[in-house]
Short mmCIF file of C-alpha atoms in Angstrom, two decimals:
data_model
loop_
_atom_site.label_atom_id
_atom_site.label_comp_id
_atom_site.label_asym_id
_atom_site.label_seq_id
_atom_site.Cartn_x
_atom_site.Cartn_y
_atom_site.Cartn_z
CA MET A 294 -8.65 90.89 -65.57
CA PRO A 295 -5.22 89.84 -64.43
CA ARG A 296 -4.88 92.98 -62.33
CA LEU A 297 -8.18 92.47 -60.59
CA SER A 298 -7.32 88.92 -59.55
CA PHE A 299 -3.91 90.01 -58.32
CA ARG A 300 -5.57 92.59 -56.09
CA ARG A 301 -7.98 90.05 -54.78
CA LEU A 302 -5.14 87.81 -53.94
CA ILE A 303 -3.45 90.55 -51.97
CA LEU A 304 -6.65 91.33 -50.12
CA LEU A 305 -7.21 87.71 -49.29
CA SER A 306 -3.66 87.39 -47.97
CA LEU A 307 -4.08 90.43 -45.77
CA LEU A 308 -7.38 89.08 -44.45
CA ALA A 309 -5.81 85.73 -43.54
CA ALA A 310 -2.93 87.38 -41.72
CA THR A 311 -5.41 89.49 -39.75
CA LEU A 312 -7.35 86.45 -38.68
CA VAL A 313 -4.25 84.70 -37.45
CA ALA A 314 -3.16 87.70 -35.47
CA CYS A 315 -6.57 87.87 -33.81
CA GLY A 316 -6.47 84.26 -32.62
CA GLY A 317 -8.73 82.88 -35.34
CA ALA A 318 -8.15 79.61 -37.21
CA PRO A 319 -9.88 77.47 -34.52
CA SER A 320 -9.08 74.29 -36.38
CA VAL A 321 -5.78 73.54 -34.56
CA PRO A 322 -6.69 74.56 -30.99
CA VAL A 323 -9.95 72.65 -31.24
CA ALA A 324 -8.03 69.45 -31.57
CA GLN A 325 -6.24 70.32 -28.33
CA VAL A 326 -9.47 70.82 -26.45
CA GLU A 327 -11.48 67.87 -27.79
CA SER A 328 -8.92 65.12 -27.31
CA PRO A 329 -7.41 66.12 -23.99
CA LEU A 330 -4.43 63.77 -24.23
CA PRO A 331 -4.40 64.02 -20.52
CA THR A 332 -6.14 60.66 -21.03
CA SER A 333 -2.73 59.62 -19.81
CA THR A 334 -4.44 60.35 -16.50
CA THR A 335 -6.97 57.70 -17.40
CA LYS A 336 -4.23 55.32 -18.51
CA PRO A 337 -2.92 55.21 -14.98
CA THR A 338 -5.55 52.54 -14.60
CA ALA A 339 -2.26 50.67 -14.99
CA THR A 340 -1.89 51.58 -11.34
CA THR A 341 -4.81 49.31 -10.65
CA GLU A 342 -3.18 46.61 -12.81
CA PRO A 343 -0.32 46.32 -10.35
CA THR A 344 -2.63 43.87 -8.62
CA ALA A 345 0.59 42.56 -7.23
CA THR A 346 -1.40 43.14 -4.10
CA THR A 347 -3.60 40.22 -5.14
CA GLU A 348 -0.66 38.19 -6.49
CA PRO A 349 0.76 37.67 -3.00
CA THR A 350 -1.70 34.79 -2.85
CA ALA A 351 1.44 33.11 -4.18
CA THR A 352 2.68 33.29 -0.62
CA LEU A 353 -0.27 31.14 0.37
CA GLU A 354 0.53 28.44 -2.19
CA PRO A 355 3.60 26.97 -0.53
CA THR A 356 1.10 25.37 1.84
CA PRO A 357 3.18 22.72 3.47
CA THR A 358 0.32 23.29 5.96
CA PRO A 359 -0.85 19.70 5.39
CA GLU A 360 2.07 18.97 7.72
CA PRO A 361 0.29 20.14 10.86
CA THR A 362 -0.36 16.50 11.39
CA ALA A 363 -2.23 17.22 14.60
CA THR A 364 -5.19 18.47 12.56
CA LEU A 365 -5.07 15.80 9.85
CA GLU A 366 -7.87 13.27 9.83
CA PRO A 367 -7.64 9.59 8.92
CA THR A 368 -8.76 8.85 5.39
CA PRO A 369 -12.11 7.06 5.64
CA THR A 370 -11.21 4.63 2.86
CA PRO A 371 -7.89 3.35 1.56
CA ASP A 372 -6.26 6.13 -0.43
CA VAL A 373 -4.70 4.88 -3.65
CA SER A 374 -1.37 6.32 -4.75
CA LEU A 375 -1.76 7.77 -8.23
CA VAL A 376 1.90 7.09 -8.91
CA THR A 377 2.30 3.38 -8.14
CA GLY A 378 -1.19 2.00 -7.59
CA GLU A 379 -0.16 0.76 -4.14
CA ASN A 380 -2.62 1.37 -1.32
CA THR A 381 -2.59 2.68 2.20
CA PHE A 382 -3.40 0.73 5.36
CA ALA A 383 -5.91 3.25 6.68
CA ARG A 384 -7.38 2.84 10.14
CA GLY A 385 -10.97 1.70 10.17
CA ALA A 386 -10.93 0.66 6.51
CA LEU A 387 -10.67 -3.12 7.01
CA SER A 388 -13.61 -5.46 6.74
CA LYS A 389 -11.46 -8.60 6.42
CA ARG A 390 -8.66 -9.79 8.69
CA PRO A 391 -5.21 -8.81 7.32
CA TRP A 392 -2.47 -11.35 6.59
CA MET A 393 1.11 -11.01 7.83
CA VAL A 394 3.84 -13.23 6.41
CA MET A 395 7.36 -13.82 7.76
CA ILE A 396 9.76 -13.48 4.81
CA ASP A 397 13.33 -14.75 4.55
CA ASN A 398 16.32 -12.47 3.89
CA HIS A 399 19.10 -15.04 3.67
CA PRO A 400 21.24 -14.59 0.52
CA ASP A 401 19.74 -17.84 -0.84
CA ALA A 402 16.27 -16.31 -0.48
CA TYR A 403 17.00 -13.25 -2.59
CA PRO A 404 15.19 -11.80 -4.46
CA GLN A 405 11.99 -12.13 -2.46
CA SER A 406 8.47 -12.10 -3.89
CA GLY A 407 5.52 -9.88 -3.04
CA MET A 408 7.01 -7.29 -0.70
CA ASN A 409 6.53 -4.67 -3.42
CA GLN A 410 2.77 -5.17 -2.95
CA ALA A 411 2.67 -5.07 0.86
CA ALA A 412 0.98 -2.23 2.73
CA VAL A 413 3.40 -2.47 5.69
CA VAL A 414 6.81 -4.16 5.93
CA PHE A 415 8.73 -4.74 9.17
CA GLU A 416 12.49 -5.31 9.00
CA GLY A 417 14.45 -6.59 11.97
CA LEU A 418 17.55 -8.57 12.85
CA ALA A 419 17.22 -12.34 13.34
CA GLU A 420 20.77 -13.59 14.00
CA TYR A 421 24.25 -13.76 12.44
CA GLY A 422 23.65 -10.28 11.04
CA ILE A 423 20.82 -11.53 8.81
CA THR A 424 17.51 -9.72 8.91
CA ARG A 425 13.98 -10.95 8.39
CA PHE A 426 10.76 -9.25 7.25
CA ILE A 427 7.06 -9.31 8.04
CA ALA A 428 4.91 -8.20 5.10
CA LEU A 429 1.28 -7.19 5.65
CA TYR A 430 -1.49 -7.68 3.07
CA ALA A 431 -5.26 -7.21 3.26
CA ASP A 432 -8.28 -7.56 0.99
CA GLY A 433 -9.45 -4.15 -0.17
CA VAL A 434 -6.08 -2.60 0.67
CA THR A 435 -3.47 -4.52 -1.32
CA PRO A 436 -3.74 -6.16 -4.75
CA ASN A 437 -3.98 -9.90 -5.23
CA VAL A 438 -0.42 -11.24 -4.92
CA LYS A 439 0.30 -14.53 -6.67
CA GLU A 440 3.61 -15.28 -4.95
CA ILE A 441 4.71 -14.28 -1.43
CA GLY A 442 7.91 -15.50 0.17
CA PRO A 443 10.06 -17.32 0.85
CA VAL A 444 8.13 -17.89 4.10
CA ARG A 445 10.48 -18.27 7.06
CA SER A 446 10.45 -18.69 10.83
CA THR A 447 9.35 -16.26 13.53
CA ARG A 448 11.01 -14.84 16.61
CA LEU A 449 9.30 -13.64 19.78
CA TYR A 450 9.50 -9.93 18.89
CA PHE A 451 8.17 -10.46 15.35
CA ALA A 452 5.16 -12.31 16.81
CA GLN A 453 4.68 -9.48 19.32
CA TRP A 454 4.60 -6.92 16.49
CA ALA A 455 2.03 -9.06 14.67
CA MET A 456 -0.28 -9.30 17.69
CA GLY A 457 -1.28 -5.63 17.46
CA PHE A 458 -2.58 -6.15 13.91
CA HIS A 459 -4.75 -9.23 14.76
CA PRO A 460 -3.84 -10.92 11.47
CA VAL A 461 -3.59 -14.38 10.06
CA TYR A 462 0.11 -14.74 10.90
CA ALA A 463 2.07 -16.99 8.53
CA HIS A 464 5.47 -18.38 9.56
CA ALA A 465 7.50 -21.56 9.20
CA GLY A 466 8.45 -22.58 12.73
CA GLY A 467 10.62 -20.29 14.82
CA SER A 468 12.38 -19.82 18.13
CA PRO A 469 10.78 -21.80 21.00
CA ASP A 470 9.30 -18.70 22.66
CA GLY A 471 8.17 -17.25 19.33
CA VAL A 472 6.39 -20.47 18.36
CA GLN A 473 4.81 -20.79 21.81
CA LEU A 474 3.38 -17.28 21.58
CA ALA A 475 2.11 -17.92 18.04
CA GLU A 476 0.37 -21.13 19.14
CA THR A 477 -1.20 -19.76 22.32
CA THR A 478 -2.19 -16.15 21.68
CA ASP A 479 -5.77 -15.27 20.83
CA GLN A 480 -4.67 -11.98 19.25
CA PHE A 481 -3.99 -13.50 15.84
CA VAL A 482 -4.72 -16.68 13.88
CA ASN A 483 -1.67 -18.94 13.64
CA PHE A 484 -0.69 -20.09 10.13
CA GLU A 485 2.10 -22.64 10.62
CA ALA A 486 3.31 -22.92 7.04
CA LEU A 487 5.32 -26.10 7.59
CA ARG A 488 2.13 -27.97 8.46
CA LEU A 489 -0.16 -26.41 5.84
CA GLY A 490 0.75 -27.99 2.52
CA ASN A 491 -2.66 -27.11 1.07
CA PHE A 492 -1.92 -23.40 1.52
CA THR A 493 1.80 -23.29 0.57
CA TRP A 494 4.13 -24.75 -2.05
CA ARG A 495 7.84 -25.46 -2.50
CA ASP A 496 9.72 -24.00 -5.47
CA GLY A 497 12.11 -26.67 -6.78
CA ARG A 498 14.33 -24.02 -8.38
CA ARG A 499 15.54 -23.01 -4.91
CA ILE A 500 17.11 -24.92 -2.06
CA ALA A 501 15.25 -25.54 1.19
CA PRO A 502 14.48 -23.90 3.54
CA HIS A 503 14.52 -20.84 1.27
CA ASN A 504 11.83 -22.07 -1.14
CA LEU A 505 8.47 -22.04 0.69
CA TYR A 506 5.77 -19.74 -0.78
CA THR A 507 2.14 -18.76 -0.38
CA SER A 508 -0.21 -16.27 -2.05
CA SER A 509 -3.14 -13.95 -1.40
CA ASP A 510 -5.56 -16.59 -2.67
CA LEU A 511 -4.15 -19.25 -0.34
CA LEU A 512 -4.10 -16.94 2.70
CA ARG A 513 -7.69 -15.94 1.96
CA SER A 514 -8.74 -19.59 1.57
CA PHE A 515 -7.07 -20.47 4.88
CA ALA A 516 -8.89 -17.67 6.70
CA GLU A 517 -12.20 -18.75 5.19
CA SER A 518 -11.54 -22.38 6.14
CA LYS A 519 -11.05 -21.27 9.74
CA GLY A 520 -14.07 -18.96 9.70
CA VAL A 521 -11.93 -15.94 10.59
CA SER A 522 -12.29 -13.79 7.48
CA ASP A 523 -14.52 -11.03 8.87
CA PHE A 524 -12.85 -8.34 10.91
CA SER A 525 -14.09 -5.64 13.25
CA GLU A 526 -10.99 -4.21 14.96
CA SER A 527 -11.39 -0.48 14.27
CA ASP A 528 -8.05 0.52 15.82
CA VAL A 529 -5.92 -1.39 13.29
CA GLY A 530 -4.06 0.73 10.74
CA TYR A 531 -2.58 4.21 10.56
CA LEU A 532 -3.58 7.78 9.78
CA PHE A 533 -2.87 9.13 6.28
CA ASN A 534 -3.08 12.21 4.16
CA SER A 535 -1.64 13.28 0.80
CA ILE A 536 1.53 15.21 1.63
CA PRO A 537 3.41 17.07 -1.12
CA ALA A 538 7.14 16.59 -1.60
CA ALA A 539 9.30 18.95 0.43
CA SER A 540 11.23 21.72 -1.30
CA PRO A 541 14.03 21.73 -0.48
CA VAL A 542 14.27 18.03 0.37
CA GLU A 543 15.35 17.39 3.96
CA ALA A 544 16.00 13.64 3.68
CA ALA A 545 17.22 12.60 0.22
CA SER A 546 18.69 9.31 1.43
CA VAL A 547 18.26 7.14 4.51
CA SER A 548 20.58 4.23 5.28
CA TYR A 549 21.13 1.98 8.30
CA PHE A 550 22.78 -1.29 9.31
CA PHE A 551 21.90 -3.92 11.91
CA LEU A 552 25.13 -5.61 12.99
CA ASP A 553 27.93 -4.37 10.73
CA ARG A 554 28.15 -2.32 7.59
CA SER A 555 27.88 -5.41 5.36
CA SER A 556 24.18 -5.49 6.30
CA ARG A 557 23.60 -1.87 5.23
CA ALA A 558 20.21 -1.15 3.71
CA GLY A 559 18.22 1.99 3.02
CA PHE A 560 16.26 4.19 0.68
CA VAL A 561 16.75 7.02 -1.80
CA PHE A 562 14.05 9.67 -2.19
CA ASP A 563 12.54 10.22 -5.65
CA PRO A 564 10.72 13.59 -5.89
CA ALA A 565 8.91 12.51 -9.08
CA SER A 566 7.07 9.69 -7.30
CA ASN A 567 7.25 11.34 -3.87
CA GLY A 568 8.52 8.03 -2.52
CA TYR A 569 11.61 6.12 -1.44
CA HIS A 570 13.34 3.41 -3.50
CA ARG A 571 14.88 0.54 -1.56
CA LEU A 572 18.58 -0.36 -1.58
CA MET A 573 20.23 -3.41 -0.04
CA ARG A 574 24.02 -3.67 0.24
CA GLY A 575 24.30 -0.72 -2.12
CA GLN A 576 22.20 -2.31 -4.88
CA ALA A 577 18.58 -1.88 -5.94
CA HIS A 578 16.42 -4.32 -3.96
CA ILE A 579 14.16 -5.93 -6.55
CA ASP A 580 11.08 -8.15 -6.58
CA ARG A 581 11.56 -11.65 -7.96
CA VAL A 582 8.34 -11.72 -9.99
CA THR A 583 8.26 -8.24 -11.50
CA GLY A 584 11.97 -7.35 -11.48
CA GLN A 585 11.00 -3.92 -10.16
CA GLN A 586 12.80 -2.09 -7.36
CA LEU A 587 10.97 -2.11 -4.03
CA TRP A 588 9.39 1.24 -3.20
CA THR A 589 7.61 2.81 -0.25
CA ARG A 590 6.06 6.14 0.65
CA ASN A 591 7.11 6.19 4.31
CA VAL A 592 10.30 4.98 6.04
CA VAL A 593 10.17 4.48 9.82
CA VAL A 594 13.36 3.75 11.76
CA MET A 595 12.76 2.66 15.37
CA GLN A 596 15.44 2.47 18.02
CA VAL A 597 14.85 -0.64 20.16
CA ASN A 598 16.83 -2.14 23.00
CA GLU A 599 18.60 -5.26 21.76
CA ALA A 600 20.76 -7.88 23.48
CA ALA A 601 22.25 -11.25 22.63
CA ARG A 602 20.89 -14.23 24.52
CA ALA A 603 23.58 -15.59 26.79
CA GLY A 604 24.55 -19.15 25.94
CA ASP A 605 22.22 -19.42 22.91
CA ALA A 606 23.91 -21.83 20.49
CA LYS A 607 22.06 -20.24 17.55
CA GLN A 608 23.07 -16.72 18.62
CA ARG A 609 19.46 -15.54 18.90
CA ILE A 610 18.82 -12.06 20.22
CA ASP A 611 16.14 -10.29 22.23
CA GLN A 612 14.53 -7.05 21.14
CA GLU A 613 12.25 -4.98 23.38
CA VAL A 614 9.41 -4.07 21.05
CA VAL A 615 6.84 -3.62 23.83
CA GLY A 616 7.18 -0.25 25.56
CA SER A 617 8.40 2.93 23.89
CA GLY A 618 11.48 4.50 22.35
CA PRO A 619 12.71 7.10 19.86
CA VAL A 620 11.79 6.99 16.18
CA GLN A 621 12.72 8.88 13.05
CA ILE A 622 10.20 8.97 10.20
CA PHE A 623 10.86 9.99 6.61
CA MET A 624 8.11 10.90 4.16
CA ALA A 625 7.77 13.30 1.23
CA GLY A 626 11.44 14.18 1.64
CA ARG A 627 10.77 15.34 5.21
CA ARG A 628 12.04 14.06 8.55
CA VAL A 629 9.92 13.73 11.69
CA ASP A 630 11.51 12.97 15.06
CA GLY A 631 9.28 11.37 17.62
CA THR A 632 8.42 8.35 19.74
CA TRP A 633 7.14 4.85 19.03
CA ARG A 634 4.83 3.25 21.58
CA LYS A 635 3.35 -0.22 22.06
CA ASP A 636 1.76 -0.40 25.49
CA SER A 637 1.35 -4.18 25.63
CA GLU A 638 1.86 -7.24 23.45
CA ALA A 639 -1.72 -6.97 22.21
CA ALA A 640 -1.64 -3.19 21.74
CA PRO A 641 -1.12 -1.60 18.34
CA LEU A 642 2.22 -0.02 17.46
CA ARG A 643 1.78 3.76 17.27
CA PHE A 644 4.02 6.67 16.30
CA TYR A 645 3.96 10.21 17.74
CA ASP A 646 5.75 13.41 16.78
CA ALA A 647 7.69 15.67 19.16
CA SER A 648 4.49 17.50 20.18
CA GLY A 649 2.81 14.22 21.19
CA SER A 650 0.40 14.12 18.23
CA GLU A 651 0.00 10.86 16.36
CA VAL A 652 1.94 10.90 13.11
CA VAL A 653 -0.07 11.19 9.91
CA PHE A 654 1.69 9.28 7.13
CA ASN A 655 1.87 10.10 3.45
CA ALA A 656 -0.69 8.02 1.56
CA GLY A 657 1.00 4.79 0.52
CA PRO A 658 2.99 1.88 1.98
CA ILE A 659 5.05 2.03 5.19
CA TRP A 660 8.44 0.37 5.78
CA ILE A 661 9.44 -0.05 9.45
CA ALA A 662 13.02 -0.92 10.42
CA ALA A 663 14.18 -1.63 13.99
CA ILE A 664 17.83 -0.98 14.88
CA PRO A 665 19.56 -0.93 18.30
CA THR A 666 20.99 2.60 18.02
CA PHE A 667 20.66 5.65 15.79
CA ASP A 668 24.46 5.61 15.57
CA ARG A 669 23.81 3.09 12.77
CA LEU A 670 21.50 5.48 10.92
CA THR A 671 22.71 7.95 8.28
CA VAL A 672 20.44 10.65 6.81
CA GLN A 673 21.53 12.95 4.00
#
């Protein structure tokens, strides 16, 4: 028995060796045929993954194309800033006459009230190096403001600016020619604050004449009492769109002065809010009621011809605000060089870029400063 099984074992070994030599044992080669690992040629579907050819849509994203202001359309309704809640003064959006208020900037008048809620603010030199403001408000555009002021006197060029907006124009006296224009023009409704005790009040915590105030409610009541609330001037206001912050920022700070460097004012750009925070004499310019720093979306610096009035005991000046001149506009960290134009006293004040297209502002408030030369303007 043991011999027989030994023989069988030898025979079986010989048989196996023969099969191998003849190319038998299909078990290993079969694996090579069935799973052609050349599926690495199917894996090169990774070559379709390099859809880096579709990724270049990233080059479309930096669309500062909203800047082609020539193609931008006016917003049909006031566009509310999601950051601050302040509104835009969009053309064609008004159904009620706006209100414009002359506001004092004497040191005894600081801090002022309500300019942080205005849709448009004008800033210009009065005399002795002291500036004055006009702040514009309107139902449906600006919030209800409980305290606006101190209300102060007008000058001829401030009244001329106001004419193009057809507002209720609030002031407390003024230069003889400024008062005469305010009392005779039919382009706005005169609100002589010194004679309208029912629509103003004096704050005993401040010294006169830097203590006269009004409010949205009182301005509205005055307009209603005069029957001049409704409004149909479709050319009042500006063009707006939502413009993203520039990257890199072209205009991080804007500063200017009116007579000497002691009157320096300006703005610092904040990319987070896509707006400009107001500085005055190197300090944050704050609102009296809220304690918050004044803020705007758009800064406009106009160059206007300016001259002292010969022999004027009060050192009043003249500014040519009817006509045209150069302007620099700052919005969303960008700078736009162009031209301001006001064709007549009654005409609106407009702004145009270097190509001649009307400027489209970033949605939000506008601050307009008038200085005699750009030599007094610094942009960084």
